[in-house]
Amino acid sequence: MATRSVLPERYSLENLQKVVRNPRLLQKELFTLGLRINSRAAQFRNERRGTDDGVDVMDADWDNLLILDGCRHDMFAAQSDLEGTLSRKRSRGSDSWEFMEANFAGKDLHDTVYVTANPHVYELEGDVFHAVVDLLDRCWDEDARTVRPDAVVEEAIAARDRFPDKRLIVHFMQPHFPFLGPTGEQFSHKGLEHHLDDDERSSAPNPWFGLIHDRNIDVETVVAAYRENLDIVLPHVESLLEALDGKSVVTADHGNLIGERGVPVPIRLYGHPRGLHVDQLLTVPWLEVDGATRREVISEPPVAADDATDADDDAVEDRLSALGYV
């Protein structure tokens, strides 16, 4: 009678031979196991504390919701001089798709237009919002490998003019990698190429992954580039706030780890692993900016197909790779 192995299928003799040839694979596997243990521990702590629900952003009071991708509350509080009332909220996800799935998926948000530079929007059904303004094709900057914040502002104002009776969500990609400032230039594909092995050269050189896997990358420089990305996007957020009517909220979909140690496995953590519900990832800024008047909002069926989000699989994969997701 055949016996069933208690080990995962990937723990095979063939993969063991690969580890012998490339010890870095063992390091990655140990990190993955440690991350899984820490994720389970965080889930248990949140259940005990009753802190895993997070804010439902669509139930909150606003006419305009401006989302900064991957923005920590503490950095926003230290670096932003935007006028308004700042508090902190708990996000429903540690990465963009978790955030979107928890707040948007399966709902009829037909009083809302979503202007977004985030490729995870392609995972949503096409009839969630009244309209989706997809910036990934029309505004993609091939050199920067992202959508720049000035393009987001321009398209958001155009959407406000086109849909004056709808709530407006505007999703900037910054401060999320890729980094746009001078400090971050060394983390472009060209700048990091000598740190990548052959299997990694086809994807975006995400420096957070580089720190996790112990490449020769300086953590202080990466964090400086991340802070610089926030400084770059904030003036554009301010200009958009000045252009929009109604009440606005500036927030983030999730935070970002910058070397905090996990619990109970004390590995250093970077980026924003999906499912790791720790405070540094779920605590996000919530800046309320009151407008002189409130917008009259009505709900209407989604617009015609030519306004819907649509992209082929290769384009989506390319955008996700450029932003360091795959």
Short mmCIF file of C-alpha atoms in Angstrom, two decimals:
data_model
loop_
_atom_site.label_atom_id
_atom_site.label_comp_id
_atom_site.label_asym_id
_atom_site.label_seq_id
_atom_site.Cartn_x
_atom_site.Cartn_y
_atom_site.Cartn_z
CA MET A 1 0.00 0.00 0.00
CA ALA A 2 1.42 3.35 -1.04
CA THR A 3 2.08 5.89 1.70
CA ARG A 4 1.37 9.57 1.29
CA SER A 5 4.19 12.00 2.00
CA VAL A 6 3.53 14.64 4.66
CA LEU A 7 5.85 17.05 2.86
CA PRO A 8 4.69 19.47 0.14
CA GLU A 9 5.17 18.19 -3.40
CA ARG A 10 7.80 20.84 -4.07
CA TYR A 11 10.09 19.10 -1.53
CA SER A 12 11.23 16.62 -4.13
CA LEU A 13 14.62 15.12 -4.92
CA GLU A 14 14.72 17.16 -8.13
CA ASN A 15 14.17 20.42 -6.23
CA LEU A 16 16.71 19.36 -3.60
CA GLN A 17 19.26 19.05 -6.38
CA LYS A 18 18.34 22.57 -7.55
CA VAL A 19 18.96 23.89 -4.03
CA VAL A 20 22.38 22.26 -3.98
CA ARG A 21 23.23 24.05 -7.20
CA ASN A 22 21.70 27.34 -6.05
CA PRO A 23 21.67 27.80 -2.22
CA ARG A 24 19.70 31.02 -2.61
CA LEU A 25 16.63 28.87 -3.29
CA LEU A 26 16.87 27.45 0.23
CA GLN A 27 17.02 30.96 1.66
CA LYS A 28 13.88 31.90 -0.29
CA GLU A 29 12.07 28.78 0.91
CA LEU A 30 12.96 29.43 4.55
CA PHE A 31 11.78 33.02 4.18
CA THR A 32 8.49 31.82 2.67
CA LEU A 33 7.93 29.43 5.56
CA GLY A 34 8.72 32.16 8.10
CA LEU A 35 6.34 34.56 6.35
CA ARG A 36 3.57 31.96 6.40
CA ILE A 37 4.04 31.40 10.14
CA ASN A 38 4.04 35.13 10.82
CA SER A 39 0.88 35.58 8.73
CA ARG A 40 -0.94 32.92 10.72
CA ALA A 41 0.25 34.46 13.98
CA ALA A 42 -0.95 37.92 12.90
CA GLN A 43 -4.33 36.45 11.96
CA PHE A 44 -4.63 34.90 15.41
CA ARG A 45 -3.69 38.17 17.14
CA ASN A 46 -6.20 40.16 15.09
CA GLU A 47 -8.96 37.69 15.88
CA ARG A 48 -8.16 37.96 19.57
CA ARG A 49 -8.16 41.77 19.43
CA GLY A 50 -11.09 42.06 17.00
CA THR A 51 -9.04 44.32 14.73
CA ASP A 52 -9.19 42.54 11.37
CA ASP A 53 -12.25 44.23 9.88
CA GLY A 54 -10.87 47.55 8.66
CA VAL A 55 -12.73 50.56 7.29
CA ASP A 56 -15.25 50.13 4.48
CA VAL A 57 -14.15 53.08 2.36
CA MET A 58 -17.33 53.05 0.30
CA ASP A 59 -19.47 53.58 3.41
CA ALA A 60 -17.40 56.59 4.48
CA ASP A 61 -18.50 60.18 3.92
CA TRP A 62 -16.71 61.75 0.93
CA ASP A 63 -17.24 63.02 -2.60
CA ASN A 64 -13.63 62.35 -3.68
CA LEU A 65 -11.41 59.54 -2.40
CA LEU A 66 -7.73 60.01 -3.30
CA ILE A 67 -5.72 56.81 -2.80
CA LEU A 68 -1.93 56.77 -2.45
CA ASP A 69 -0.62 53.31 -3.26
CA GLY A 70 1.46 51.73 -0.50
CA CYS A 71 1.63 54.78 1.78
CA ARG A 72 2.47 54.35 5.46
CA HIS A 73 0.55 56.49 7.95
CA ASP A 74 3.68 57.53 9.86
CA MET A 75 5.47 58.74 6.72
CA PHE A 76 2.39 60.60 5.50
CA ALA A 77 2.05 62.32 8.88
CA ALA A 78 5.72 63.33 8.84
CA GLN A 79 5.98 64.45 5.22
CA SER A 80 2.57 65.85 4.25
CA ASP A 81 1.60 69.47 4.83
CA LEU A 82 -1.80 69.08 3.18
CA GLU A 83 -4.51 70.97 5.02
CA GLY A 84 -7.24 68.93 6.64
CA THR A 85 -7.97 66.68 9.61
CA LEU A 86 -5.61 63.70 9.74
CA SER A 87 -6.44 60.46 11.53
CA ARG A 88 -5.53 56.85 10.99
CA LYS A 89 -7.69 54.02 9.70
CA ARG A 90 -7.20 50.30 9.35
CA SER A 91 -7.19 49.06 5.76
CA ARG A 92 -8.93 45.88 4.70
CA GLY A 93 -5.91 44.59 2.79
CA SER A 94 -2.13 44.38 2.89
CA ASP A 95 -1.90 44.72 -0.89
CA SER A 96 -3.93 46.42 -3.61
CA TRP A 97 -6.02 43.45 -4.67
CA GLU A 98 -6.98 42.58 -1.09
CA PHE A 99 -8.03 46.20 -0.65
CA MET A 100 -10.05 46.25 -3.88
CA GLU A 101 -11.65 42.89 -3.27
CA ALA A 102 -12.75 43.84 0.26
CA ASN A 103 -14.05 47.31 -0.66
CA PHE A 104 -15.23 47.07 -4.28
CA ALA A 105 -15.72 43.50 -5.53
CA GLY A 106 -19.28 42.26 -5.92
CA LYS A 107 -20.85 45.64 -5.20
CA ASP A 108 -22.98 47.96 -7.31
CA LEU A 109 -21.09 51.24 -6.99
CA HIS A 110 -22.92 52.95 -9.81
CA ASP A 111 -22.70 56.38 -8.21
CA THR A 112 -18.89 56.24 -8.42
CA VAL A 113 -16.22 56.68 -11.11
CA TYR A 114 -12.84 55.03 -10.54
CA VAL A 115 -9.78 56.72 -12.08
CA THR A 116 -6.91 54.34 -11.54
CA ALA A 117 -3.26 53.69 -12.36
CA ASN A 118 -3.26 50.32 -10.58
CA PRO A 119 -3.34 47.18 -12.77
CA HIS A 120 -5.22 45.10 -10.18
CA VAL A 121 -8.36 46.89 -11.41
CA TYR A 122 -8.42 44.28 -14.19
CA GLU A 123 -9.41 41.67 -11.61
CA LEU A 124 -12.67 43.49 -10.87
CA GLU A 125 -15.86 42.76 -12.76
CA GLY A 126 -16.60 45.41 -15.37
CA ASP A 127 -19.95 46.50 -13.89
CA VAL A 128 -18.85 47.44 -10.36
CA PHE A 129 -18.53 51.19 -11.00
CA HIS A 130 -20.49 53.59 -13.15
CA ALA A 131 -17.23 54.00 -15.11
CA VAL A 132 -13.58 53.03 -14.81
CA VAL A 133 -10.98 55.39 -16.27
CA ASP A 134 -8.07 53.05 -16.96
CA LEU A 135 -4.80 55.00 -17.11
CA LEU A 136 -2.54 52.03 -17.77
CA ASP A 137 -2.78 52.24 -21.55
CA ARG A 138 -3.35 55.91 -22.25
CA CYS A 139 -0.94 57.27 -19.59
CA TRP A 140 1.68 54.55 -19.16
CA ASP A 141 5.22 56.00 -19.09
CA GLU A 142 7.47 53.35 -20.62
CA ASP A 143 10.65 54.94 -19.27
CA ALA A 144 9.35 55.26 -15.72
CA ARG A 145 7.46 51.94 -15.96
CA THR A 146 4.50 53.44 -14.14
CA VAL A 147 1.84 56.15 -14.47
CA ARG A 148 3.17 59.52 -13.35
CA PRO A 149 1.09 61.56 -10.88
CA ASP A 150 0.64 64.57 -13.18
CA ALA A 151 -1.14 62.32 -15.68
CA VAL A 152 -3.42 61.03 -12.92
CA VAL A 153 -4.38 64.59 -11.96
CA GLU A 154 -5.15 65.54 -15.56
CA GLU A 155 -7.35 62.49 -16.12
CA ALA A 156 -9.09 62.92 -12.76
CA ILE A 157 -10.09 66.49 -13.60
CA ALA A 158 -11.36 65.35 -17.00
CA ALA A 159 -13.40 62.62 -15.28
CA ARG A 160 -14.84 65.18 -12.84
CA ASP A 161 -15.94 67.32 -15.77
CA ARG A 162 -17.41 64.35 -17.63
CA PHE A 163 -19.19 62.88 -14.58
CA PRO A 164 -20.10 65.90 -12.40
CA ASP A 165 -22.79 64.00 -10.47
CA LYS A 166 -20.68 61.00 -9.40
CA ARG A 167 -18.38 60.23 -6.50
CA LEU A 168 -14.78 60.09 -7.67
CA ILE A 169 -12.04 57.66 -6.63
CA VAL A 170 -8.55 58.60 -7.84
CA HIS A 171 -5.84 55.98 -7.37
CA PHE A 172 -2.25 57.24 -7.65
CA MET A 173 0.53 54.63 -7.92
CA GLN A 174 3.01 56.55 -5.78
CA PRO A 175 4.71 56.20 -3.32
CA HIS A 176 4.72 52.58 -4.51
CA PHE A 177 7.73 51.40 -6.52
CA PRO A 178 8.92 52.21 -9.26
CA PHE A 179 10.71 55.18 -7.74
CA LEU A 180 10.65 58.42 -9.75
CA GLY A 181 13.17 60.61 -7.95
CA PRO A 182 16.96 60.89 -8.30
CA THR A 183 17.62 58.60 -5.34
CA GLY A 184 15.47 55.93 -6.92
CA GLU A 185 17.19 56.01 -10.31
CA GLN A 186 19.69 53.37 -9.19
CA PHE A 187 16.76 50.99 -8.66
CA SER A 188 15.66 51.13 -12.27
CA HIS A 189 16.09 47.95 -14.31
CA LYS A 190 19.39 49.25 -15.64
CA GLY A 191 20.60 50.25 -12.20
CA LEU A 192 19.83 46.87 -10.61
CA GLU A 193 20.67 44.60 -13.52
CA HIS A 194 23.97 43.43 -12.06
CA HIS A 195 22.14 42.18 -8.93
CA LEU A 196 19.74 39.93 -10.88
CA ASP A 197 20.20 36.34 -11.91
CA ASP A 198 19.13 35.05 -15.34
CA ASP A 199 15.65 34.04 -14.17
CA GLU A 200 14.95 37.52 -12.80
CA ARG A 201 16.13 39.73 -15.65
CA SER A 202 12.79 39.58 -17.47
CA SER A 203 10.84 41.06 -14.55
CA ALA A 204 11.00 44.41 -12.80
CA PRO A 205 13.88 44.69 -10.31
CA ASN A 206 11.84 45.42 -7.19
CA PRO A 207 14.34 46.57 -4.53
CA TRP A 208 12.05 45.42 -1.71
CA PHE A 209 12.45 41.87 -3.02
CA GLY A 210 16.17 42.49 -3.30
CA LEU A 211 16.34 43.37 0.39
CA ILE A 212 14.36 40.27 1.33
CA HIS A 213 16.71 37.99 -0.58
CA ASP A 214 19.87 39.70 0.68
CA ARG A 215 21.25 41.18 -2.49
CA ASN A 216 23.83 43.92 -2.17
CA ILE A 217 21.24 46.68 -1.79
CA ASP A 218 21.36 49.37 0.89
CA VAL A 219 18.14 49.53 2.90
CA GLU A 220 18.56 53.19 3.86
CA THR A 221 18.80 54.17 0.21
CA VAL A 222 15.68 52.17 -0.68
CA VAL A 223 13.72 53.80 2.14
CA ALA A 224 14.99 57.24 1.07
CA ALA A 225 13.77 56.56 -2.48
CA TYR A 226 10.40 55.45 -1.10
CA ARG A 227 10.09 58.64 0.97
CA GLU A 228 11.14 60.63 -2.10
CA ASN A 229 8.30 59.07 -4.10
CA LEU A 230 5.85 60.33 -1.47
CA ASP A 231 7.34 63.82 -1.68
CA ILE A 232 6.93 63.68 -5.46
CA VAL A 233 3.24 62.75 -5.42
CA LEU A 234 2.05 65.04 -2.60
CA PRO A 235 2.13 68.34 -4.61
CA HIS A 236 0.02 66.66 -7.30
CA VAL A 237 -2.46 65.51 -4.66
CA GLU A 238 -2.63 69.09 -3.40
CA SER A 239 -3.32 70.48 -6.88
CA LEU A 240 -6.08 67.93 -7.41
CA LEU A 241 -7.67 68.76 -4.06
CA GLU A 242 -7.76 72.42 -5.09
CA ALA A 243 -9.46 71.54 -8.39
CA LEU A 244 -12.17 69.27 -6.97
CA ASP A 245 -15.45 70.32 -5.40
CA GLY A 246 -17.04 68.54 -2.46
CA LYS A 247 -15.52 66.75 0.51
CA SER A 248 -12.28 64.86 -0.16
CA VAL A 249 -10.44 62.13 1.72
CA VAL A 250 -6.78 61.25 1.12
CA THR A 251 -5.89 57.72 2.16
CA ALA A 252 -3.91 54.63 1.09
CA ASP A 253 -4.83 51.13 0.05
CA HIS A 254 -2.13 49.65 2.32
CA GLY A 255 1.18 50.51 3.93
CA ASN A 256 4.69 49.16 3.36
CA LEU A 257 7.21 47.33 5.52
CA ILE A 258 10.69 48.83 5.74
CA GLY A 259 12.59 46.20 7.70
CA GLU A 260 10.38 45.50 10.71
CA ARG A 261 10.96 42.07 12.22
CA GLY A 262 8.22 39.51 12.02
CA VAL A 263 6.63 37.75 15.01
CA PRO A 264 7.20 34.99 16.04
CA VAL A 265 9.78 34.35 13.28
CA PRO A 266 12.12 37.39 13.55
CA ILE A 267 12.90 37.78 9.85
CA ARG A 268 13.13 41.30 8.45
CA LEU A 269 10.18 42.15 6.24
CA TYR A 270 9.93 44.56 3.31
CA GLY A 271 7.23 45.54 0.85
CA HIS A 272 3.62 44.46 1.38
CA PRO A 273 3.09 40.68 1.31
CA ARG A 274 -0.51 39.70 0.61
CA GLY A 275 -2.27 38.30 3.66
CA LEU A 276 0.25 39.60 6.19
CA HIS A 277 -2.13 41.62 8.35
CA VAL A 278 0.29 43.49 10.59
CA ASP A 279 -0.18 47.03 11.84
CA GLN A 280 2.51 48.58 9.62
CA LEU A 281 0.65 47.35 6.52
CA LEU A 282 -2.92 47.96 7.61
CA THR A 283 -2.56 51.35 9.35
CA VAL A 284 -3.14 54.01 6.68
CA PRO A 285 -3.63 57.78 6.67
CA TRP A 286 -7.13 59.26 6.54
CA LEU A 287 -7.02 62.99 5.77
CA GLU A 288 -10.44 64.67 5.56
CA VAL A 289 -10.62 67.88 3.55
CA ASP A 290 -13.97 69.67 3.70
CA GLY A 291 -15.21 71.46 0.60
CA ALA A 292 -17.26 74.63 0.47
CA THR A 293 -20.15 72.70 -1.08
CA ARG A 294 -21.12 69.05 -1.37
CA ARG A 295 -21.69 67.30 -4.68
CA GLU A 296 -25.15 66.13 -5.71
CA VAL A 297 -24.58 62.46 -6.51
CA ILE A 298 -26.84 60.12 -8.43
CA SER A 299 -26.55 56.43 -9.27
CA GLU A 300 -26.85 55.34 -12.90
CA PRO A 301 -26.11 52.11 -14.80
CA PRO A 302 -22.51 51.55 -15.95
CA VAL A 303 -21.47 53.31 -19.12
CA ALA A 304 -21.05 51.60 -22.49
CA ALA A 305 -18.34 49.02 -23.12
CA ASP A 306 -15.90 51.46 -24.71
CA ASP A 307 -15.47 53.07 -21.31
CA ALA A 308 -14.94 49.79 -19.50
CA THR A 309 -11.60 48.49 -18.31
CA ASP A 310 -10.15 46.10 -20.88
CA ALA A 311 -6.64 44.85 -21.59
CA ASP A 312 -5.07 41.69 -22.93
CA ASP A 313 -3.28 39.30 -20.58
CA ASP A 314 0.20 40.19 -21.84
CA ALA A 315 -0.36 43.90 -21.17
CA VAL A 316 -1.66 43.22 -17.67
CA GLU A 317 1.30 40.93 -16.93
CA ASP A 318 3.70 43.59 -18.19
CA ARG A 319 2.19 46.30 -15.98
CA LEU A 320 2.17 44.06 -12.92
CA SER A 321 5.76 43.05 -13.55
CA ALA A 322 6.87 46.67 -13.97
CA LEU A 323 5.33 47.53 -10.61
CA GLY A 324 7.09 44.60 -8.97
CA TYR A 325 4.06 42.36 -8.40
CA VAL A 326 5.21 39.36 -10.46
#
